């Protein structure tokens, strides 16, 4: 089963930051925010997600498909580019700390999309989600201009 068939199988919907997703799990606790949550997330081979920030830690765990680059601007303003996958220069699990600004894209040698599981601690809430426009990111972080190349 390829990545496109998986996206269809799980009935994934368009995400605000681009890509497709479906919520899979969250711990049902009695407080107003569950301790953790997870989604399946699909990024197509020609797609670049938008830079965004969330108020929880997130782990991207590779399932299948092409290696995916994750561009992370840490809270100290430094850029880290990590690769999520199983190639020699990638890792199958990537940690993104709460408050970091990040986006993802494929490298030029990509031949299919990427299907991952994203786990958030605590559970993701839209109230803690901030989406950035390209010009906003470039004004504050001009060193990421080659993300769109």
CSV table of C-alpha atoms in Angstrom, one decimal:
chain,number,residue,atom,x,y,z
A,1,UNK,CA,0.0,0.0,0.0
A,2,UNK,CA,1.5,3.3,-1.0
A,3,UNK,CA,1.3,6.7,0.9
A,4,UNK,CA,-1.6,7.9,-1.3
A,5,UNK,CA,-3.7,4.7,-0.6
A,6,UNK,CA,-3.0,5.2,3.2
A,7,UNK,CA,-4.2,8.8,3.1
A,8,UNK,CA,-7.4,7.6,1.4
A,9,UNK,CA,-7.9,4.6,3.7
A,10,UNK,CA,-7.8,6.7,6.8
A,11,UNK,CA,-10.1,9.4,5.4
A,12,UNK,CA,-7.6,12.2,5.9
A,13,UNK,CA,-8.7,15.8,5.6
A,14,UNK,CA,-6.8,19.0,4.5
A,15,UNK,CA,-4.9,20.6,7.4
A,16,UNK,CA,-4.5,24.4,7.8
A,17,UNK,CA,-0.7,24.2,7.4
A,18,UNK,CA,-1.2,22.0,4.3
A,19,UNK,CA,-0.9,18.3,4.1
A,20,UNK,CA,-3.6,15.9,5.1
A,21,UNK,CA,-4.4,14.6,8.6
A,22,UNK,CA,-6.8,12.6,10.8
A,23,UNK,CA,-6.8,12.5,14.6
A,24,UNK,CA,-6.1,9.0,15.9
A,25,UNK,CA,-5.7,9.0,19.6
A,26,UNK,CA,-5.8,11.2,22.7
A,27,UNK,CA,-5.6,10.3,26.3
A,28,UNK,CA,-9.0,11.0,27.9
A,29,UNK,CA,-8.2,12.6,31.2
A,30,UNK,CA,-10.6,14.5,33.4
A,31,UNK,CA,-8.8,17.8,33.0
A,32,UNK,CA,-9.4,20.2,30.1
A,33,UNK,CA,-6.4,19.0,28.1
A,34,UNK,CA,-5.5,15.4,27.6
A,35,UNK,CA,-1.9,14.4,28.4
A,36,UNK,CA,-1.1,13.5,24.8
A,37,UNK,CA,-2.6,13.1,21.4
A,38,UNK,CA,-1.7,11.8,17.9
A,39,UNK,CA,-2.6,12.2,14.3
A,40,UNK,CA,-1.7,10.5,11.1
A,41,UNK,CA,-0.2,13.2,8.7
A,42,UNK,CA,0.5,13.0,5.0
A,43,UNK,CA,2.6,15.5,3.0
A,44,UNK,CA,2.5,15.0,-0.7
A,45,UNK,CA,5.7,14.8,-2.8
A,46,UNK,CA,5.4,18.4,-4.3
A,47,UNK,CA,4.1,20.0,-1.1
A,48,UNK,CA,5.7,22.4,1.4
A,49,UNK,CA,3.8,23.0,4.6
A,50,UNK,CA,3.4,26.4,6.1
A,51,UNK,CA,5.6,27.6,9.0
A,52,UNK,CA,3.6,27.3,12.2
A,53,UNK,CA,4.0,27.1,16.0
A,54,UNK,CA,2.2,25.1,18.6
A,55,UNK,CA,2.2,25.2,22.4
A,56,UNK,CA,3.1,21.6,23.0
A,57,UNK,CA,6.0,19.3,22.2
A,58,UNK,CA,5.6,17.2,19.1
A,59,UNK,CA,7.2,14.0,17.8
A,60,UNK,CA,7.1,13.1,14.1
A,61,UNK,CA,7.5,9.4,13.6
A,62,UNK,CA,8.1,8.1,10.1
A,63,UNK,CA,5.8,5.4,8.8
A,64,UNK,CA,6.4,5.1,5.0
A,65,UNK,CA,7.3,7.2,1.9
A,66,UNK,CA,10.0,9.6,1.0
A,67,UNK,CA,12.3,11.3,3.5
A,68,UNK,CA,10.8,14.6,4.8
A,69,UNK,CA,12.8,17.6,5.8
A,70,UNK,CA,11.6,19.5,8.9
A,71,UNK,CA,12.8,23.1,9.2
A,72,UNK,CA,12.8,24.1,12.9
A,73,UNK,CA,13.4,27.6,14.1
A,74,UNK,CA,14.0,27.1,17.9
A,75,UNK,CA,12.9,29.7,20.4
A,76,UNK,CA,16.4,31.1,20.4
A,77,UNK,CA,16.0,31.9,16.7
A,78,UNK,CA,18.4,29.2,15.4
A,79,UNK,CA,17.6,27.0,12.4
A,80,UNK,CA,17.9,23.3,12.6
A,81,UNK,CA,17.0,21.1,9.6
A,82,UNK,CA,16.2,17.5,10.4
A,83,UNK,CA,15.3,14.7,8.1
A,84,UNK,CA,12.5,12.3,9.0
A,85,UNK,CA,12.8,8.9,7.3
A,86,UNK,CA,15.0,5.9,7.2
A,87,UNK,CA,17.7,6.9,4.7
A,88,UNK,CA,21.3,7.2,5.9
A,89,UNK,CA,21.0,10.9,6.7
A,90,UNK,CA,17.6,10.7,8.4
A,91,UNK,CA,16.0,9.6,11.7
A,92,UNK,CA,12.7,7.8,12.0
A,93,UNK,CA,11.6,10.0,14.9
A,94,UNK,CA,12.1,13.8,15.2
A,95,UNK,CA,11.4,15.9,18.3
A,96,UNK,CA,10.0,19.5,17.9
A,97,UNK,CA,10.0,21.5,21.1
A,98,UNK,CA,7.0,23.5,22.2
A,99,UNK,CA,7.2,27.1,21.0
A,100,UNK,CA,9.5,26.3,18.0
A,101,UNK,CA,8.4,27.5,14.5
A,102,UNK,CA,8.5,24.7,11.9
A,103,UNK,CA,7.5,23.6,8.5
A,104,UNK,CA,8.3,20.6,6.3
A,105,UNK,CA,9.2,19.8,2.7
A,106,UNK,CA,10.6,17.0,0.6
A,107,UNK,CA,14.1,17.1,-1.0
A,108,UNK,CA,14.5,17.2,-4.7
A,109,UNK,CA,14.9,13.4,-5.1
A,110,UNK,CA,11.4,12.7,-3.7
A,111,UNK,CA,9.3,10.2,-5.6
A,112,UNK,CA,6.2,9.9,-3.3
A,113,UNK,CA,4.6,11.6,-0.4
A,114,UNK,CA,5.4,10.9,3.3
A,115,UNK,CA,3.0,9.3,5.8
A,116,UNK,CA,3.9,10.0,9.5
A,117,UNK,CA,2.4,9.8,12.9
A,118,UNK,CA,2.6,13.0,14.9
A,119,UNK,CA,2.4,12.7,18.7
A,120,UNK,CA,1.8,15.8,20.8
A,121,UNK,CA,2.4,16.2,24.6
A,122,UNK,CA,0.0,17.5,25.8
A,123,UNK,CA,-2.7,17.0,23.3
A,124,UNK,CA,-2.8,19.6,20.4
A,125,UNK,CA,-5.4,22.3,20.7
A,126,UNK,CA,-6.2,24.8,18.0
A,127,UNK,CA,-6.1,27.6,20.6
A,128,UNK,CA,-2.3,26.9,20.8
A,129,UNK,CA,-1.8,26.9,17.0
A,130,UNK,CA,-0.2,29.9,15.2
A,131,UNK,CA,0.2,29.9,11.4
A,132,UNK,CA,2.6,32.3,9.7
A,133,UNK,CA,2.5,33.8,6.2
A,134,UNK,CA,5.6,33.5,4.1
A,135,UNK,CA,6.3,37.3,4.3
A,136,UNK,CA,6.1,37.2,8.1
A,137,UNK,CA,8.7,34.5,8.3
A,138,UNK,CA,11.0,36.1,5.8
A,139,UNK,CA,10.9,39.4,7.6
A,140,UNK,CA,11.9,38.0,10.9
A,141,UNK,CA,14.0,35.0,9.7
A,142,UNK,CA,15.4,35.8,6.3
A,143,UNK,CA,17.9,32.9,6.6
A,144,UNK,CA,15.0,30.4,5.7
A,145,UNK,CA,14.4,31.9,2.2
A,146,UNK,CA,15.8,28.8,0.5
A,147,UNK,CA,13.0,26.7,2.1
A,148,UNK,CA,10.8,27.6,-0.9
A,149,UNK,CA,13.5,26.8,-3.5
